[in-house]
mmCIF file of C-alpha atoms in Angstrom:
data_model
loop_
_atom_site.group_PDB
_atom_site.id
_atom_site.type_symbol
_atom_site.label_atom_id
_atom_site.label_comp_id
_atom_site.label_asym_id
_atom_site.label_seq_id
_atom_site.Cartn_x
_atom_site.Cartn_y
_atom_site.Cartn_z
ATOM 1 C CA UNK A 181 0.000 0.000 0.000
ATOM 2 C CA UNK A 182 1.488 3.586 -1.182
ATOM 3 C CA UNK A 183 1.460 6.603 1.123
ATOM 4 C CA UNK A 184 -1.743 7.378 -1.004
ATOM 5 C CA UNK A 185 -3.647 4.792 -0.849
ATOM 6 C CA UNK A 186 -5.631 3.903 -4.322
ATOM 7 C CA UNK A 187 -9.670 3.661 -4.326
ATOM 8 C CA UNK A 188 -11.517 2.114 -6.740
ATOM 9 C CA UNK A 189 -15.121 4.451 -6.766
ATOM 10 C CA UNK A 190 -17.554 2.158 -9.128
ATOM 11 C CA UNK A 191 -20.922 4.039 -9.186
ATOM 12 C CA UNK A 192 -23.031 5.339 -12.141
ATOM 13 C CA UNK A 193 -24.224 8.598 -10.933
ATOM 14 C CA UNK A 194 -22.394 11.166 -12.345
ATOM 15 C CA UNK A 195 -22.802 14.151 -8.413
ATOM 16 C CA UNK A 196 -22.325 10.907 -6.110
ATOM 17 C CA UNK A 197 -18.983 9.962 -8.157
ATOM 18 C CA UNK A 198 -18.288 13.852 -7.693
ATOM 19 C CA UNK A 199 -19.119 14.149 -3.924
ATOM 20 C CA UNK A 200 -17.389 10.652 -2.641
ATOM 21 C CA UNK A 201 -14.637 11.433 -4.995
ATOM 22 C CA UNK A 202 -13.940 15.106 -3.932
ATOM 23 C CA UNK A 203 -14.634 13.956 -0.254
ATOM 24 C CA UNK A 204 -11.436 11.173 -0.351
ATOM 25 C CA UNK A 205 -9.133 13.272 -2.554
ATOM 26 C CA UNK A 206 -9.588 15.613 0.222
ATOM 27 C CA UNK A 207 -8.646 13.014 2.831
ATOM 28 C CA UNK A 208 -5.323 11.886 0.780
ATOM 29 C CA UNK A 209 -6.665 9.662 -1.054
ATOM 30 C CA UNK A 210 -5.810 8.945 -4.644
ATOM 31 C CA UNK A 211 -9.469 7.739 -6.263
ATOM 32 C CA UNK A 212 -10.152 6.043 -9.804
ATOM 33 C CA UNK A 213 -13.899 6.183 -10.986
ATOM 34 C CA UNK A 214 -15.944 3.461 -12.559
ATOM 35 C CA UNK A 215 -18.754 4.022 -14.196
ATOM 36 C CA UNK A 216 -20.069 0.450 -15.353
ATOM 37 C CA UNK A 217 -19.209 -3.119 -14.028
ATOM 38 C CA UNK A 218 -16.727 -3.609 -16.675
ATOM 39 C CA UNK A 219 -14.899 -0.777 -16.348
ATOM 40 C CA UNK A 220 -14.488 -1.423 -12.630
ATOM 41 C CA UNK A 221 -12.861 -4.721 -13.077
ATOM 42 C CA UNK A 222 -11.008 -3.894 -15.974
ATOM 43 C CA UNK A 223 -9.427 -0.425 -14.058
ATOM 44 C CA UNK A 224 -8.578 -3.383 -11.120
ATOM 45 C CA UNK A 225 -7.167 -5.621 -12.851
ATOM 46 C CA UNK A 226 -4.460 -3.072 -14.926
ATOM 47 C CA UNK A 227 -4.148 -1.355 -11.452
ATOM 48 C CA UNK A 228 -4.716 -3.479 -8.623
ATOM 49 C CA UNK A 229 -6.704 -0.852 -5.870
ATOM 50 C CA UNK A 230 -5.772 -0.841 -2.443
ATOM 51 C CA UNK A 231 -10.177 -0.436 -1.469
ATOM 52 C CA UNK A 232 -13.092 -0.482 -3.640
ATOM 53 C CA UNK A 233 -16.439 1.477 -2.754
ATOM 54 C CA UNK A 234 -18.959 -0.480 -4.627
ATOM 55 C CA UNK A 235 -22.545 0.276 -5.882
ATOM 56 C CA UNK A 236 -24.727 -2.615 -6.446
ATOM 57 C CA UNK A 237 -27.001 -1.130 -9.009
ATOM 58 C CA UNK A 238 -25.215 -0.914 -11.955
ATOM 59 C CA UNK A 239 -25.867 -0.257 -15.944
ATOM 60 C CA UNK A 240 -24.480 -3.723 -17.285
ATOM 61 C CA UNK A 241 -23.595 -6.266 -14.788
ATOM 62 C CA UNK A 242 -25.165 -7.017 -11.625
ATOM 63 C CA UNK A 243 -23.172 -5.015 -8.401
ATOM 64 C CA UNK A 244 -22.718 -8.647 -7.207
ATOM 65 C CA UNK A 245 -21.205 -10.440 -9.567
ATOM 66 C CA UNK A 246 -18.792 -7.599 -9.820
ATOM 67 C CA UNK A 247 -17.986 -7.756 -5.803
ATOM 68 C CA UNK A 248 -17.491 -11.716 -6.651
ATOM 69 C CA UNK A 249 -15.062 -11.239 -9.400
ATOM 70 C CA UNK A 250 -12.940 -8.564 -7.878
ATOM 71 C CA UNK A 251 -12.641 -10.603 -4.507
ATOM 72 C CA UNK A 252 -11.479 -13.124 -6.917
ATOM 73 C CA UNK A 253 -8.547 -10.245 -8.438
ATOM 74 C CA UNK A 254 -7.098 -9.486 -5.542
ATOM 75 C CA UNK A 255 -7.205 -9.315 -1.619
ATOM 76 C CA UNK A 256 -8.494 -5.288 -1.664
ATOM 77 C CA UNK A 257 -11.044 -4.532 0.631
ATOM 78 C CA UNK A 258 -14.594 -4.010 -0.570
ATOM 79 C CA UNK A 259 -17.250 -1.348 0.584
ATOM 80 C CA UNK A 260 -20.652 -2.038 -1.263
ATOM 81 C CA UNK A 261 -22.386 1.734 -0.837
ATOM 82 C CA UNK A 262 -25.885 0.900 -1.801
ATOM 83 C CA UNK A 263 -29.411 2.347 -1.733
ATOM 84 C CA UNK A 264 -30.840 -1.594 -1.491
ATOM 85 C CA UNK A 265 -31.430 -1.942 2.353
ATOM 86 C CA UNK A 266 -33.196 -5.847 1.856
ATOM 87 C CA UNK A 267 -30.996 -8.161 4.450
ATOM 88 C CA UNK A 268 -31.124 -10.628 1.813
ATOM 89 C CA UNK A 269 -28.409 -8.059 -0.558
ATOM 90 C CA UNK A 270 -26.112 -7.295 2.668
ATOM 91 C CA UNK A 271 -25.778 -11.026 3.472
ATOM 92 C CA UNK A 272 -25.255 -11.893 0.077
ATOM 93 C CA UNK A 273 -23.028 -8.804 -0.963
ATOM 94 C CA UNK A 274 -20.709 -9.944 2.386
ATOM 95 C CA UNK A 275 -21.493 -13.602 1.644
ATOM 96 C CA UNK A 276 -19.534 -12.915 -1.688
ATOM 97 C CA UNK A 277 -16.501 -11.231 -0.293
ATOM 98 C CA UNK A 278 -17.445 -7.822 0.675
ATOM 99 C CA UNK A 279 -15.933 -6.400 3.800
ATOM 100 C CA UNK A 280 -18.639 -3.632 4.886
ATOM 101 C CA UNK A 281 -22.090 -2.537 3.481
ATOM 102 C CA UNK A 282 -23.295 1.007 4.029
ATOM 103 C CA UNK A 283 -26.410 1.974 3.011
ATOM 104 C CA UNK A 284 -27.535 5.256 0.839
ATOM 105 C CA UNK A 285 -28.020 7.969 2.365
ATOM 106 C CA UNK A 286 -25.252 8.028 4.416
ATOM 107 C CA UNK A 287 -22.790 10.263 6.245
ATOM 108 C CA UNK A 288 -19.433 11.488 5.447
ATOM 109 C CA UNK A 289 -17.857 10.574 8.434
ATOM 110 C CA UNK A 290 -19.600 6.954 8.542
ATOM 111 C CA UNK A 291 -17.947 6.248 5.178
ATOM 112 C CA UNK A 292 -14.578 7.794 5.955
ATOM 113 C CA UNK A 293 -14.463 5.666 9.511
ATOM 114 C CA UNK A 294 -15.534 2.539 7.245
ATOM 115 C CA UNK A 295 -12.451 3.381 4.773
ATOM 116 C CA UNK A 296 -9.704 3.683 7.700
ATOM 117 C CA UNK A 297 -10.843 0.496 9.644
ATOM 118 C CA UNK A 298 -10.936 -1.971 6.071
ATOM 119 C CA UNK A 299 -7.215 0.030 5.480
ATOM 120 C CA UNK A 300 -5.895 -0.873 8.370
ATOM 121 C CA UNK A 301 -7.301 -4.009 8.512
ATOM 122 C CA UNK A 302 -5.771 -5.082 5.378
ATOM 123 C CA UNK A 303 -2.837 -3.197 7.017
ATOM 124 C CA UNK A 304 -2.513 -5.765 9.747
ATOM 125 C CA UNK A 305 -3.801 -8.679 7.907
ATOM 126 C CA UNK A 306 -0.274 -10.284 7.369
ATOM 127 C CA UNK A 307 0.916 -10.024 11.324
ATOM 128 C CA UNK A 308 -2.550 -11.197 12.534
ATOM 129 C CA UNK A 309 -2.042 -14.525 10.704
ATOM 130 C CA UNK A 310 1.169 -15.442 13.104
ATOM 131 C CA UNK A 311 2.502 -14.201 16.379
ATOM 132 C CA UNK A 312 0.019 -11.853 18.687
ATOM 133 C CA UNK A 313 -2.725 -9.565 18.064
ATOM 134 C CA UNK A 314 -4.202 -6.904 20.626
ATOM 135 C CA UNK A 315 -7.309 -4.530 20.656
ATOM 136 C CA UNK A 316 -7.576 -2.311 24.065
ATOM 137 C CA UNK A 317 -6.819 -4.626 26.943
ATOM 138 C CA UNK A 318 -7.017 -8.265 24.665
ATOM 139 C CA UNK A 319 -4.337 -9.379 23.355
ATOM 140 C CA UNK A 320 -4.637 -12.819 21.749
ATOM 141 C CA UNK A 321 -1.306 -15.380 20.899
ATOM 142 C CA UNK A 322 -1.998 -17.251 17.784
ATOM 143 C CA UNK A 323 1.133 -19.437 17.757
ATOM 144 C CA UNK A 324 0.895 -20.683 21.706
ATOM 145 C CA UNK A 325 -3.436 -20.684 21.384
ATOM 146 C CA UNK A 326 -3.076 -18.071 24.295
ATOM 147 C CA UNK A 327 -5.768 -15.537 25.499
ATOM 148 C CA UNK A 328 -5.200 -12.642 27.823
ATOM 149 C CA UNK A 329 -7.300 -10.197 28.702
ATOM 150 C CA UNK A 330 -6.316 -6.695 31.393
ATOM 151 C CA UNK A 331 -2.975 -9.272 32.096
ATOM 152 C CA UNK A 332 -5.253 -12.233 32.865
ATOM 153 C CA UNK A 333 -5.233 -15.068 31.501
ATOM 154 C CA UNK A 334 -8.746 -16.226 29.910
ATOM 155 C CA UNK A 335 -8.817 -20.186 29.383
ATOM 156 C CA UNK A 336 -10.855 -21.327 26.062
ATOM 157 C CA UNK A 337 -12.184 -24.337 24.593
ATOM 158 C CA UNK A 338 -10.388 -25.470 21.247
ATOM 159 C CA UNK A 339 -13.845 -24.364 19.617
ATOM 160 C CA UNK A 340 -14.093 -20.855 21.664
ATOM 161 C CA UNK A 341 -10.400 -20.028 20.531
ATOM 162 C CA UNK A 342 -11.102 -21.076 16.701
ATOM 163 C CA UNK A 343 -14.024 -18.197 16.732
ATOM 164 C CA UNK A 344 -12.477 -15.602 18.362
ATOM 165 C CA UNK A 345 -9.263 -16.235 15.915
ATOM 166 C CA UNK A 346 -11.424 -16.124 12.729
ATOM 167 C CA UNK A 347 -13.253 -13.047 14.069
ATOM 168 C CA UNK A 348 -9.451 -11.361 15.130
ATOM 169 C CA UNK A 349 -7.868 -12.442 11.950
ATOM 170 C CA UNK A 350 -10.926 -10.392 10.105
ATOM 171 C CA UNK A 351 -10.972 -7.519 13.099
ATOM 172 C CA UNK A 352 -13.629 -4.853 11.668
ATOM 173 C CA UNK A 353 -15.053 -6.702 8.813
ATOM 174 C CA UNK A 354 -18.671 -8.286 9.157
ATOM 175 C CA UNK A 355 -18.790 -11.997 8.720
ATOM 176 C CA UNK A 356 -21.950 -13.795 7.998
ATOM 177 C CA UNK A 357 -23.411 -16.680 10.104
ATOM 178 C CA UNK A 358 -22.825 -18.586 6.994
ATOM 179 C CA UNK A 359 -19.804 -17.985 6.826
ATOM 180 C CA UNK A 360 -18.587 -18.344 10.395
ATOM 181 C CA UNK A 361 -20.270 -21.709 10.115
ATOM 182 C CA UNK A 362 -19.178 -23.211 7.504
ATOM 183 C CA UNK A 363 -15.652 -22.187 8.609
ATOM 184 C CA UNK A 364 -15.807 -23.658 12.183
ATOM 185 C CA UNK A 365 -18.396 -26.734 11.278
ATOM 186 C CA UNK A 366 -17.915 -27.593 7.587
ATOM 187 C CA UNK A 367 -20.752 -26.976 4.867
ATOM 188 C CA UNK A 368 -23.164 -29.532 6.087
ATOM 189 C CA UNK A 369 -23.710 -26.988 9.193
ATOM 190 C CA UNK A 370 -24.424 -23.487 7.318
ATOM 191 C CA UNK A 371 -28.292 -24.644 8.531
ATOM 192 C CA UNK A 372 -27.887 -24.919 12.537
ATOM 193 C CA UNK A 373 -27.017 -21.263 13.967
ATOM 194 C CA UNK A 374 -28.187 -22.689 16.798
ATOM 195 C CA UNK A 375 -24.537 -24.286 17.073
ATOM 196 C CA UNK A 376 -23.136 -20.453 16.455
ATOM 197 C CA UNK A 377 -25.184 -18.983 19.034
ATOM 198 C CA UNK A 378 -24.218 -20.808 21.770
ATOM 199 C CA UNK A 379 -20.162 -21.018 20.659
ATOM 200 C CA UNK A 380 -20.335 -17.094 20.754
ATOM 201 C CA UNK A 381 -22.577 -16.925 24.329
ATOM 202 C CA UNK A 382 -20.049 -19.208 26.072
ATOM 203 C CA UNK A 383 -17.084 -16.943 24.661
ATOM 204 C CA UNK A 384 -18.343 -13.859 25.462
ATOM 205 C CA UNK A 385 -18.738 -14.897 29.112
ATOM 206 C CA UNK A 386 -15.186 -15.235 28.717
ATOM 207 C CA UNK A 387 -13.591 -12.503 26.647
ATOM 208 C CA UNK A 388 -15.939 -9.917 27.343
ATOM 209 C CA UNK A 389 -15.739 -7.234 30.350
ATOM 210 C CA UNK A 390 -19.376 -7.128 30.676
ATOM 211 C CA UNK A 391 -20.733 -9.741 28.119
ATOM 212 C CA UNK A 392 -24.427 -8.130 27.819
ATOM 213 C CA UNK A 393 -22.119 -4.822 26.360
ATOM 214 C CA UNK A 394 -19.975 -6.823 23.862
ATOM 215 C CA UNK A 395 -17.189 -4.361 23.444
ATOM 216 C CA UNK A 396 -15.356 -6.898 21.267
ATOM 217 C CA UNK A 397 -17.330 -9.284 19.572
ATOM 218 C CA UNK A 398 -20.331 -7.145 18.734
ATOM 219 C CA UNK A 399 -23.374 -8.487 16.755
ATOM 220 C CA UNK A 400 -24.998 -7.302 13.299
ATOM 221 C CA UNK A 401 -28.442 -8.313 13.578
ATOM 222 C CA UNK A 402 -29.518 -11.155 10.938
ATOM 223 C CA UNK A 403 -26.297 -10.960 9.266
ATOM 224 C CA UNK A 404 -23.292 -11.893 11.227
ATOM 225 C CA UNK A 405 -20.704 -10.829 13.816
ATOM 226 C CA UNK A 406 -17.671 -8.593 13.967
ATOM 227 C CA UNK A 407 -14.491 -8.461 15.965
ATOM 228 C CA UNK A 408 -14.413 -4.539 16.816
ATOM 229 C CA UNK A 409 -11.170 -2.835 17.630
ATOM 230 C CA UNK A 410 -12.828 0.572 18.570
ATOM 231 C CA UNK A 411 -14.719 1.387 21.502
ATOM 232 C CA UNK A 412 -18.435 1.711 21.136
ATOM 233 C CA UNK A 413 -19.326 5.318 20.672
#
């Protein structure tokens, strides 16, 4: 990633490409408009971007089958900035490889805060996959399966320490139940959340200060969870 890090705008109205766009130049940040499906994966794949902010209603192709094919180009985060608010587009938009979903209208800031925590997550991707991560007083030891939490250490299940290592190797990005299941349980279990919802209650007893608060494994209703490294506003 360059000091300037490259955004990949795909949306097909002409005063949102020239708000978002003017808004992240502003912020430092070098940004490359698509206007169609096509264009967007062709501009990714002669310039690989270091984030895409992705609308799902697009002229030619359909804004998901673009999310799946650039997830397939390259490891860049993905935003999908959308005016559909059904469940059933988040879950599949994340489902397919999108990192965040933000919904139209939305607010400057929101999108900005979005952008920094998918950068730096990318950012830290490569030293949470070995050796320790830490968000506020957790810091979690991949290599010795180690948990500490305020200097204490927290003792987990094989199961309870699989979780909260997906969710930590993924810190800010949603992941679907689906996904979380199929992970953990294989495919065959995609269709019990029942086995979900109980992993996560036991490990937030655990891992969490006050576990009715989550201020680390927070939920997003219907969709899926997300390991949070900021404190709740």
């Amino acid at each position: 990633m360059t000091d300037r890090p490259r955004i990949l705008l795909v949306d097909d109205e002409v005063a949102l490409q020239r708000a978002v766009a003017t808004l992240l130049r502003s912020r430092g940040y070098d940004v490359v408009v698509a206007s169609s499906g096509h264009d967007a994966l062709q501009q990714a794949e002669l310039v690989p971007p270091d984030l895409v902010v992705l609308d799902l209603g697009l002229p030619d192709l359909d804004g998901l089958e673009v999310c799946r094919r650039l997830r397939g180009q390259g490891p860049a985060p993905i935003i999908v900035l959308s005016a559909r608010t059904d469940e059933g587009d988040k879950v599949a938009a994340l489902d397919l490889g999108a990192d965040d979903y933000v919904t139209k209208p939305f607010g400057p800031e929101e999108l900005l805060a979005r952008i920094r925590a998918a950068l730096r997550r990318l950012a830290d991707q490569t030293a949470a996959r070995a050796g320790t991560f830490q968000a506020g007083g957790l810091v979690i030891d991949f290599d010795r399966n180690r948990v500490v939490r305020d200097e204490v250490e927290i003792r987990l299940t094989p199961k309870e320490f699989e979780l909260l290592t997906l969710l930590a190797r993924n810190h800010d990005r949603v992941l679907t139940h689906r996904a979380i299941l199929k992970a953990i349980w294989g495919a065959n279990a995609v269709e019990q959340p029942e086995h979900l919802w109980t992993l996560m209650s036991q490990l937030r007893k655990k891992v969490e200060p006050d576990p009715s608060q989550p201020r680390y494994l927070r939920s997003e209703p219907w969709v899926g969870y997300r390991f949070s490294t900021t404190e709740m506003p």
